[in-house]
């Protein structure tokens, strides 16, 4: 079995479950070479081991980065002395997470439920009469773009433009013109700089204004600290929802028996279906940690400084914790998937993401029928985020 978890070609039609299966069965913690200057990394594919690494920040650090490529020597994360929250460890990570945690609790998310459902109606209204659309750009990508824009107090149309930048940021560098990813980050920062000026001049009851007013260690956030928060919220705010909705609908179309089961009682069956689609699609492919010191994992000796990379899509099909993991079972219960990660870095926005997913699926599945792909979906050329980049779809309005 040829194992290559770096090439976007391995992810050209979704995640490489044949490679994951071989790794889980034969080498669940396996050394993986990197081309060029890369030092290589340990690929972790079993559920129990991913769970252990993700929760054990004493042994496995999120610094200097959660991405496989190392930052250039002496540049840290490329932002001077500043770090994105994703790339911090407790207690620093805990302090920064606390600044926005209140906006993402389950009660706070439920307060937005009615508005999110209204946005779902608006999104479907815009395409329903056409009978066709690019489901990714016109439906799945709209919802998280609109929700994060409203959270941050931005125009909805700006949320859509920021979403386009996140897609570039997540694309593998070799699939882009040279420097395109860095240009996209700089455009995000330029826009964020305008947000800083606007919210300082006219603060409102939105997350951007609250972030600019809050304190950590008795001081206000510096501009770059805010910009890194802004980048994280816009970037991470769309990944799971956008890719779950498009990849999830594709999975339903490929499993008509499961689709029919869901539609027989959509209100009652949607919660378990959503969790199974999260497990099945696993939109975030991996997260990297770095060993703080020598440690043993699943019988392998990990050395201080080694990269340790958790593959969530592999963990979510581990037969050691899931019955018939290669079968899409929308009634699956229990469903111990870790599509949102676990431990200190578990996805802060998962409650809002679930509400967005439910609202959008409810609206799409009750108002559209006769789904068929008009052309083969094109997957995002990325080894970090999994989901269709385009998905031309034909459908009929339900009568």
CSV table of C-alpha atoms in Angstrom, one decimal:
chain,number,residue,atom,x,y,z
A,1,UNK,CA,0.0,0.0,0.0
A,2,UNK,CA,1.4,3.4,-1.1
A,3,UNK,CA,0.9,5.8,1.8
A,4,UNK,CA,1.0,9.5,0.9
A,5,UNK,CA,-0.9,11.8,3.3
A,6,UNK,CA,0.6,15.0,1.9
A,7,UNK,CA,-0.2,15.0,-1.8
A,8,UNK,CA,-3.6,16.7,-2.6
A,9,UNK,CA,-4.0,13.9,-5.1
A,10,UNK,CA,-4.6,11.5,-2.2
A,11,UNK,CA,-7.6,13.7,-1.3
A,12,UNK,CA,-8.9,14.4,-4.8
A,13,UNK,CA,-12.2,12.5,-4.2
A,14,UNK,CA,-12.5,12.8,-0.5
A,15,UNK,CA,-10.3,11.3,2.2
A,16,UNK,CA,-8.1,8.3,1.5
A,17,UNK,CA,-9.9,5.7,3.6
A,18,UNK,CA,-8.0,2.8,2.0
A,19,UNK,CA,-4.7,4.3,3.3
A,20,UNK,CA,-6.3,5.0,6.7
A,21,UNK,CA,-7.5,1.5,6.9
A,22,UNK,CA,-4.1,0.0,6.1
A,23,UNK,CA,-2.4,2.3,8.7
A,24,UNK,CA,-4.9,1.5,11.5
A,25,UNK,CA,-4.4,-2.2,10.9
A,26,UNK,CA,-0.7,-2.3,10.3
A,27,UNK,CA,1.0,0.9,11.6
A,28,UNK,CA,-1.3,3.0,13.6
A,29,UNK,CA,1.5,5.4,14.6
A,30,UNK,CA,3.7,5.4,11.5
A,31,UNK,CA,6.6,7.6,10.5
A,32,UNK,CA,5.8,9.6,7.3
A,33,UNK,CA,8.5,11.3,5.3
A,34,UNK,CA,8.2,14.9,4.0
A,35,UNK,CA,9.6,16.1,0.7
A,36,UNK,CA,12.3,18.8,0.6
A,37,UNK,CA,13.3,20.3,3.9
A,38,UNK,CA,10.5,18.7,5.9
A,39,UNK,CA,11.6,16.6,8.9
A,40,UNK,CA,8.8,14.1,8.6
A,41,UNK,CA,6.0,13.3,11.1
A,42,UNK,CA,4.2,10.5,12.9
A,43,UNK,CA,0.8,9.8,11.4
A,44,UNK,CA,-1.7,8.8,14.1
A,45,UNK,CA,-4.9,7.0,12.8
A,46,UNK,CA,-6.6,5.0,15.6
A,47,UNK,CA,-9.4,6.6,17.6
A,48,UNK,CA,-7.8,5.9,21.0
A,49,UNK,CA,-4.5,7.4,20.0
A,50,UNK,CA,-5.9,10.5,18.4
A,51,UNK,CA,-8.1,11.0,21.5
A,52,UNK,CA,-5.0,10.7,23.8
A,53,UNK,CA,-2.8,13.1,21.8
A,54,UNK,CA,-5.5,15.7,21.4
A,55,UNK,CA,-6.2,15.8,25.1
A,56,UNK,CA,-2.6,15.5,26.4
A,57,UNK,CA,-1.2,19.0,26.0
A,58,UNK,CA,1.5,18.2,28.7
A,59,UNK,CA,3.1,15.9,26.2
A,60,UNK,CA,1.9,17.2,22.9
A,61,UNK,CA,2.1,20.9,22.2
A,62,UNK,CA,0.2,23.1,19.6
A,63,UNK,CA,3.3,25.3,19.2
A,64,UNK,CA,4.8,26.3,16.9
A,65,UNK,CA,1.9,25.4,14.5
A,66,UNK,CA,-1.0,23.0,14.0
A,67,UNK,CA,0.0,22.5,10.3
A,68,UNK,CA,2.4,19.9,9.1
A,69,UNK,CA,4.9,22.3,7.4
A,70,UNK,CA,7.2,24.0,9.9
A,71,UNK,CA,7.4,27.8,9.8
A,72,UNK,CA,10.6,29.2,8.4
A,73,UNK,CA,13.5,29.3,11.0
A,74,UNK,CA,13.3,32.3,13.2
A,75,UNK,CA,9.8,33.4,12.0
A,76,UNK,CA,7.7,31.6,14.5
A,77,UNK,CA,4.2,31.5,12.9
A,78,UNK,CA,5.1,34.4,10.6
A,79,UNK,CA,3.4,37.0,12.8
A,80,UNK,CA,6.4,38.2,14.9
A,81,UNK,CA,5.8,37.6,18.6
A,82,UNK,CA,2.0,37.0,18.1
A,83,UNK,CA,0.3,33.7,18.0
A,84,UNK,CA,-3.1,32.4,16.8
A,85,UNK,CA,-5.1,30.9,19.6
A,86,UNK,CA,-5.1,27.5,17.8
A,87,UNK,CA,-1.3,27.5,18.2
A,88,UNK,CA,-1.2,28.1,22.0
A,89,UNK,CA,-1.2,25.7,24.9
A,90,UNK,CA,-2.9,26.1,28.3
A,91,UNK,CA,-2.8,28.2,30.4
A,92,UNK,CA,-2.2,30.9,27.7
A,93,UNK,CA,-4.7,29.2,25.3
A,94,UNK,CA,-7.3,29.0,28.2
A,95,UNK,CA,-7.0,32.8,28.7
A,96,UNK,CA,-7.6,33.7,25.1
A,97,UNK,CA,-10.3,31.1,24.6
A,98,UNK,CA,-12.1,32.6,27.6
A,99,UNK,CA,-12.4,36.0,25.8
A,100,UNK,CA,-14.9,34.6,23.2
A,101,UNK,CA,-16.2,31.4,24.9
A,102,UNK,CA,-19.4,33.1,26.1
A,103,UNK,CA,-20.5,33.8,22.6
A,104,UNK,CA,-20.3,30.1,21.6
A,105,UNK,CA,-21.9,28.3,24.6
A,106,UNK,CA,-25.0,26.1,23.8
A,107,UNK,CA,-27.4,28.7,25.4
A,108,UNK,CA,-25.9,31.5,23.3
A,109,UNK,CA,-26.0,29.4,20.2
A,110,UNK,CA,-29.7,28.6,20.8
A,111,UNK,CA,-30.5,32.3,21.1
A,112,UNK,CA,-29.4,32.6,17.4
A,113,UNK,CA,-31.5,29.6,16.3
A,114,UNK,CA,-34.4,31.6,14.9
A,115,UNK,CA,-32.2,34.0,13.0
A,116,UNK,CA,-30.1,31.1,11.6
A,117,UNK,CA,-33.3,29.4,10.3
A,118,UNK,CA,-34.3,32.7,8.7
A,119,UNK,CA,-30.9,32.9,7.0
A,120,UNK,CA,-31.4,29.3,5.7
A,121,UNK,CA,-34.8,30.3,4.2
A,122,UNK,CA,-33.1,33.4,2.5
A,123,UNK,CA,-30.4,31.2,1.1
A,124,UNK,CA,-32.8,28.7,-0.4
A,125,UNK,CA,-35.1,31.4,-1.6
A,126,UNK,CA,-32.2,32.7,-3.8
A,127,UNK,CA,-31.8,29.4,-5.7
A,128,UNK,CA,-35.1,27.5,-5.5
A,129,UNK,CA,-36.7,28.9,-8.7
A,130,UNK,CA,-33.6,28.2,-10.8
A,131,UNK,CA,-33.7,24.5,-10.4
A,132,UNK,CA,-29.9,24.3,-10.4
A,133,UNK,CA,-27.0,25.8,-8.5
A,134,UNK,CA,-23.4,25.3,-7.4
A,135,UNK,CA,-24.4,23.9,-4.0
A,136,UNK,CA,-21.1,24.7,-2.4
A,137,UNK,CA,-20.9,28.4,-3.3
A,138,UNK,CA,-24.6,29.3,-3.4
A,139,UNK,CA,-25.9,27.2,-0.5
A,140,UNK,CA,-23.4,25.4,1.8
A,141,UNK,CA,-20.9,28.3,1.8
A,142,UNK,CA,-23.5,31.0,2.3
A,143,UNK,CA,-24.7,29.9,5.7
A,144,UNK,CA,-21.4,30.0,7.7
A,145,UNK,CA,-20.4,33.2,5.8
A,146,UNK,CA,-23.5,34.9,6.8
A,147,UNK,CA,-23.5,33.7,10.4
A,148,UNK,CA,-19.9,34.8,11.1
A,149,UNK,CA,-20.5,38.1,9.4
A,150,UNK,CA,-23.5,38.7,11.7
A,151,UNK,CA,-21.5,37.6,14.8
A,152,UNK,CA,-18.8,40.1,13.9
A,153,UNK,CA,-21.2,42.9,13.0
A,154,UNK,CA,-20.2,42.9,9.3
A,155,UNK,CA,-22.4,43.1,6.1
A,156,UNK,CA,-23.5,39.7,4.9
A,157,UNK,CA,-22.0,40.3,1.4
A,158,UNK,CA,-18.6,40.9,3.1
A,159,UNK,CA,-18.9,37.5,4.7
A,160,UNK,CA,-19.2,35.9,1.3
A,161,UNK,CA,-16.0,37.6,0.0
A,162,UNK,CA,-14.1,36.6,3.2
A,163,UNK,CA,-15.2,33.0,2.6
A,164,UNK,CA,-13.5,33.1,-0.8
A,165,UNK,CA,-10.3,34.0,0.9
A,166,UNK,CA,-10.5,31.2,3.4
A,167,UNK,CA,-10.9,28.7,0.4
A,168,UNK,CA,-7.6,30.0,-1.0
A,169,UNK,CA,-5.9,29.8,2.4
A,170,UNK,CA,-6.9,26.1,2.8
A,171,UNK,CA,-5.8,25.1,-0.7
A,172,UNK,CA,-2.5,23.3,-0.9
A,173,UNK,CA,0.2,25.7,-2.0
A,174,UNK,CA,1.2,23.6,-5.0
A,175,UNK,CA,-2.3,23.9,-6.4
A,176,UNK,CA,-2.1,27.8,-6.4
A,177,UNK,CA,0.0,30.4,-8.1
A,178,UNK,CA,3.1,31.2,-6.0
A,179,UNK,CA,2.4,33.2,-2.9
A,180,UNK,CA,-1.4,33.2,-3.4
A,181,UNK,CA,-2.0,31.8,0.1
A,182,UNK,CA,0.0,34.6,1.7
A,183,UNK,CA,-1.8,37.2,-0.4
A,184,UNK,CA,-5.1,35.9,0.8
A,185,UNK,CA,-4.0,36.2,4.5
A,186,UNK,CA,-2.9,39.8,3.9
A,187,UNK,CA,-6.2,40.7,2.3
A,188,UNK,CA,-7.9,39.2,5.3
A,189,UNK,CA,-5.7,41.3,7.6
A,190,UNK,CA,-6.4,44.4,5.5
A,191,UNK,CA,-10.1,43.9,5.8
A,192,UNK,CA,-9.7,43.2,9.6
A,193,UNK,CA,-7.8,46.5,9.9
A,194,UNK,CA,-10.9,48.3,8.6
A,195,UNK,CA,-13.0,46.4,11.1
A,196,UNK,CA,-10.7,47.6,13.9
A,197,UNK,CA,-11.1,51.3,12.8
A,198,UNK,CA,-14.9,50.9,12.4
A,199,UNK,CA,-15.5,49.2,15.7
A,200,UNK,CA,-13.3,51.5,17.7
A,201,UNK,CA,-15.1,54.5,16.2
A,202,UNK,CA,-18.6,53.0,16.5
A,203,UNK,CA,-18.6,50.0,18.8
A,204,UNK,CA,-21.7,47.8,18.7
A,205,UNK,CA,-23.1,44.7,20.4
A,206,UNK,CA,-21.0,42.4,18.2
A,207,UNK,CA,-18.1,40.0,18.8
A,208,UNK,CA,-15.6,42.3,17.0
A,209,UNK,CA,-16.4,45.2,19.3
A,210,UNK,CA,-16.4,43.0,22.4
A,211,UNK,CA,-12.9,41.6,21.4
A,212,UNK,CA,-11.5,45.1,21.0
A,213,UNK,CA,-12.9,46.1,24.4
A,214,UNK,CA,-11.8,43.0,26.4
A,215,UNK,CA,-8.6,42.5,28.3
A,216,UNK,CA,-6.1,39.7,28.8
A,217,UNK,CA,-3.5,40.0,31.6
A,218,UNK,CA,-4.9,43.5,32.3
A,219,UNK,CA,-4.4,44.9,28.9
A,220,UNK,CA,-6.4,45.4,25.7
A,221,UNK,CA,-5.6,43.2,22.7
A,222,UNK,CA,-3.1,44.6,20.3
A,223,UNK,CA,-4.1,45.0,16.7
A,224,UNK,CA,-2.2,41.9,15.5
A,225,UNK,CA,-3.8,39.8,18.3
A,226,UNK,CA,-7.2,41.0,17.1
A,227,UNK,CA,-6.4,40.2,13.5
A,228,UNK,CA,-5.3,36.7,14.4
A,229,UNK,CA,-8.6,36.2,16.2
A,230,UNK,CA,-10.4,37.6,13.2
A,231,UNK,CA,-8.6,35.3,10.8
A,232,UNK,CA,-9.3,32.3,13.1
A,233,UNK,CA,-13.0,33.1,13.5
A,234,UNK,CA,-13.6,33.7,9.8
A,235,UNK,CA,-11.4,30.8,8.7
A,236,UNK,CA,-12.6,28.1,11.2
A,237,UNK,CA,-16.2,29.4,11.2
A,238,UNK,CA,-16.9,28.0,7.8
A,239,UNK,CA,-14.9,24.8,7.5
A,240,UNK,CA,-17.2,22.3,9.2
A,241,UNK,CA,-20.5,23.7,8.1
A,242,UNK,CA,-19.7,24.3,4.5
A,243,UNK,CA,-18.0,20.9,4.0
A,244,UNK,CA,-20.5,18.9,6.0
A,245,UNK,CA,-23.4,20.3,4.1
A,246,UNK,CA,-22.0,19.7,0.6
A,247,UNK,CA,-20.2,16.4,1.5
A,248,UNK,CA,-23.2,15.3,3.6
A,249,UNK,CA,-25.7,15.9,0.8
A,250,UNK,CA,-23.5,14.0,-1.6
A,251,UNK,CA,-23.4,11.1,0.9
A,252,UNK,CA,-27.2,11.1,1.1
A,253,UNK,CA,-27.4,11.0,-2.7
A,254,UNK,CA,-25.0,8.1,-2.8
A,255,UNK,CA,-27.0,6.2,-0.1
A,256,UNK,CA,-30.6,6.4,-1.2
A,257,UNK,CA,-31.9,4.0,1.4
A,258,UNK,CA,-30.4,6.1,4.1
A,259,UNK,CA,-31.8,9.3,2.5
A,260,UNK,CA,-35.3,7.7,2.4
A,261,UNK,CA,-35.0,6.7,6.0
A,262,UNK,CA,-34.1,10.3,7.0
A,263,UNK,CA,-37.0,11.8,5.0
A,264,UNK,CA,-39.5,9.4,6.5
A,265,UNK,CA,-39.3,11.5,9.7
A,266,UNK,CA,-36.9,14.4,9.2
A,267,UNK,CA,-37.6,16.3,12.4
A,268,UNK,CA,-37.0,13.3,14.7
A,269,UNK,CA,-34.1,11.8,12.7
A,270,UNK,CA,-32.1,14.9,11.8
A,271,UNK,CA,-30.0,15.0,15.0
A,272,UNK,CA,-28.6,11.5,14.7
A,273,UNK,CA,-28.2,11.9,10.9
A,274,UNK,CA,-26.2,15.1,11.4
A,275,UNK,CA,-23.8,13.4,13.8
A,276,UNK,CA,-23.3,10.5,11.4
A,277,UNK,CA,-22.7,12.8,8.5
A,278,UNK,CA,-20.1,14.6,10.7
A,279,UNK,CA,-18.4,11.3,11.3
A,280,UNK,CA,-18.6,10.2,7.7
A,281,UNK,CA,-17.3,13.4,6.2
A,282,UNK,CA,-14.8,14.5,9.0
A,283,UNK,CA,-14.3,18.0,7.3
A,284,UNK,CA,-11.0,18.7,9.2
A,285,UNK,CA,-8.5,16.2,8.0
A,286,UNK,CA,-5.8,16.6,10.6
A,287,UNK,CA,-4.2,18.6,13.4
A,288,UNK,CA,-0.6,18.5,14.3
A,289,UNK,CA,1.0,18.5,17.7
A,290,UNK,CA,4.8,18.6,18.6
A,291,UNK,CA,6.2,16.4,21.3
A,292,UNK,CA,7.4,18.4,24.3
A,293,UNK,CA,9.8,15.6,25.3
A,294,UNK,CA,10.4,11.9,24.6
A,295,UNK,CA,7.2,9.9,25.0
A,296,UNK,CA,5.8,6.6,24.0
A,297,UNK,CA,2.6,6.3,21.9
A,298,UNK,CA,1.1,2.9,20.9
A,299,UNK,CA,4.5,1.3,21.3
A,300,UNK,CA,6.4,3.9,19.2
A,301,UNK,CA,9.2,6.0,20.7
A,302,UNK,CA,8.4,9.6,20.0
A,303,UNK,CA,11.3,12.0,20.4
A,304,UNK,CA,11.2,15.5,21.7
A,305,UNK,CA,10.4,17.9,18.8
A,306,UNK,CA,8.8,15.2,16.6
A,307,UNK,CA,5.7,16.2,14.8
A,308,UNK,CA,2.7,14.1,15.7
A,309,UNK,CA,-0.3,14.4,13.3
A,310,UNK,CA,-3.8,13.3,14.2
A,311,UNK,CA,-6.1,12.1,11.4
A,312,UNK,CA,-9.7,12.6,12.4
A,313,UNK,CA,-11.2,10.9,9.4
A,314,UNK,CA,-9.2,7.8,10.1
A,315,UNK,CA,-10.1,7.8,13.8
A,316,UNK,CA,-13.8,8.2,12.9
A,317,UNK,CA,-13.8,4.9,11.0
A,318,UNK,CA,-12.0,2.9,13.6
A,319,UNK,CA,-13.7,-0.5,14.2
A,320,UNK,CA,-12.3,-0.6,17.7
A,321,UNK,CA,-14.9,2.0,18.8
A,322,UNK,CA,-17.5,1.9,16.0
A,323,UNK,CA,-19.7,-0.9,14.8
A,324,UNK,CA,-19.6,-1.2,11.0
A,325,UNK,CA,-17.6,2.0,10.6
A,326,UNK,CA,-17.5,1.8,6.8
A,327,UNK,CA,-21.3,1.9,6.7
A,328,UNK,CA,-23.3,5.1,6.6
A,329,UNK,CA,-25.9,4.6,9.4
A,330,UNK,CA,-27.9,7.7,10.1
A,331,UNK,CA,-29.5,6.1,13.1
A,332,UNK,CA,-26.1,5.3,14.7
A,333,UNK,CA,-26.2,5.4,18.5
A,334,UNK,CA,-23.9,5.9,20.2
A,335,UNK,CA,-21.7,7.8,17.8
A,336,UNK,CA,-18.4,8.6,19.5
A,337,UNK,CA,-17.0,10.6,16.5
A,338,UNK,CA,-14.4,13.3,17.1
A,339,UNK,CA,-15.0,15.4,14.0
A,340,UNK,CA,-14.8,18.5,16.2
A,341,UNK,CA,-11.7,17.4,18.0
A,342,UNK,CA,-11.6,16.9,21.7
A,343,UNK,CA,-9.8,18.2,24.8
A,344,UNK,CA,-8.7,21.8,25.2
A,345,UNK,CA,-8.8,22.5,21.5
A,346,UNK,CA,-12.2,21.0,20.8
A,347,UNK,CA,-14.0,23.2,18.3
A,348,UNK,CA,-15.4,26.2,20.2
A,349,UNK,CA,-18.0,26.8,17.5
A,350,UNK,CA,-19.5,23.3,17.4
A,351,UNK,CA,-22.8,24.3,19.0
A,352,UNK,CA,-23.4,27.0,16.4
A,353,UNK,CA,-22.2,24.7,13.6
A,354,UNK,CA,-24.8,22.1,14.6
A,355,UNK,CA,-27.6,24.7,14.6
A,356,UNK,CA,-26.4,25.9,11.2
A,357,UNK,CA,-26.2,22.4,9.8
A,358,UNK,CA,-29.7,21.5,11.1
A,359,UNK,CA,-31.3,24.7,9.8
A,360,UNK,CA,-29.7,24.4,6.3
A,361,UNK,CA,-30.5,20.6,5.9
A,362,UNK,CA,-34.1,21.2,7.2
A,363,UNK,CA,-34.6,24.0,4.6
A,364,UNK,CA,-32.9,22.2,1.7
A,365,UNK,CA,-34.5,18.8,2.2
A,366,UNK,CA,-38.1,20.1,2.8
A,367,UNK,CA,-38.1,22.5,-0.1
A,368,UNK,CA,-36.0,20.7,-2.7
A,369,UNK,CA,-36.2,17.2,-4.2
A,370,UNK,CA,-34.9,15.2,-7.2
A,371,UNK,CA,-31.3,16.0,-6.5
A,372,UNK,CA,-28.8,15.0,-9.1
A,373,UNK,CA,-25.2,16.2,-9.8
A,374,UNK,CA,-25.0,18.1,-13.0
A,375,UNK,CA,-21.2,17.5,-13.2
A,376,UNK,CA,-18.7,15.6,-11.1
A,377,UNK,CA,-18.0,17.5,-7.9
A,378,UNK,CA,-14.5,19.0,-7.7
A,379,UNK,CA,-12.9,18.5,-4.3
A,380,UNK,CA,-10.8,21.2,-2.6
A,381,UNK,CA,-7.1,20.4,-3.4
A,382,UNK,CA,-6.1,20.3,0.3
A,383,UNK,CA,-4.6,17.8,2.7
A,384,UNK,CA,-6.0,19.8,5.6
A,385,UNK,CA,-9.7,20.5,4.9
A,386,UNK,CA,-11.9,17.9,3.1
A,387,UNK,CA,-14.9,18.9,1.1
A,388,UNK,CA,-16.2,19.7,-2.4
A,389,UNK,CA,-15.0,22.9,-3.9
A,390,UNK,CA,-17.7,23.0,-6.5
A,391,UNK,CA,-20.8,20.8,-6.7
A,392,UNK,CA,-23.1,21.7,-9.6
A,393,UNK,CA,-26.6,20.4,-8.7
A,394,UNK,CA,-30.0,20.0,-10.3
A,395,UNK,CA,-33.2,19.8,-8.3
A,396,UNK,CA,-36.9,20.4,-8.3
A,397,UNK,CA,-38.9,22.5,-5.8
A,398,UNK,CA,-41.1,20.3,-3.6
A,399,UNK,CA,-44.8,20.9,-4.4
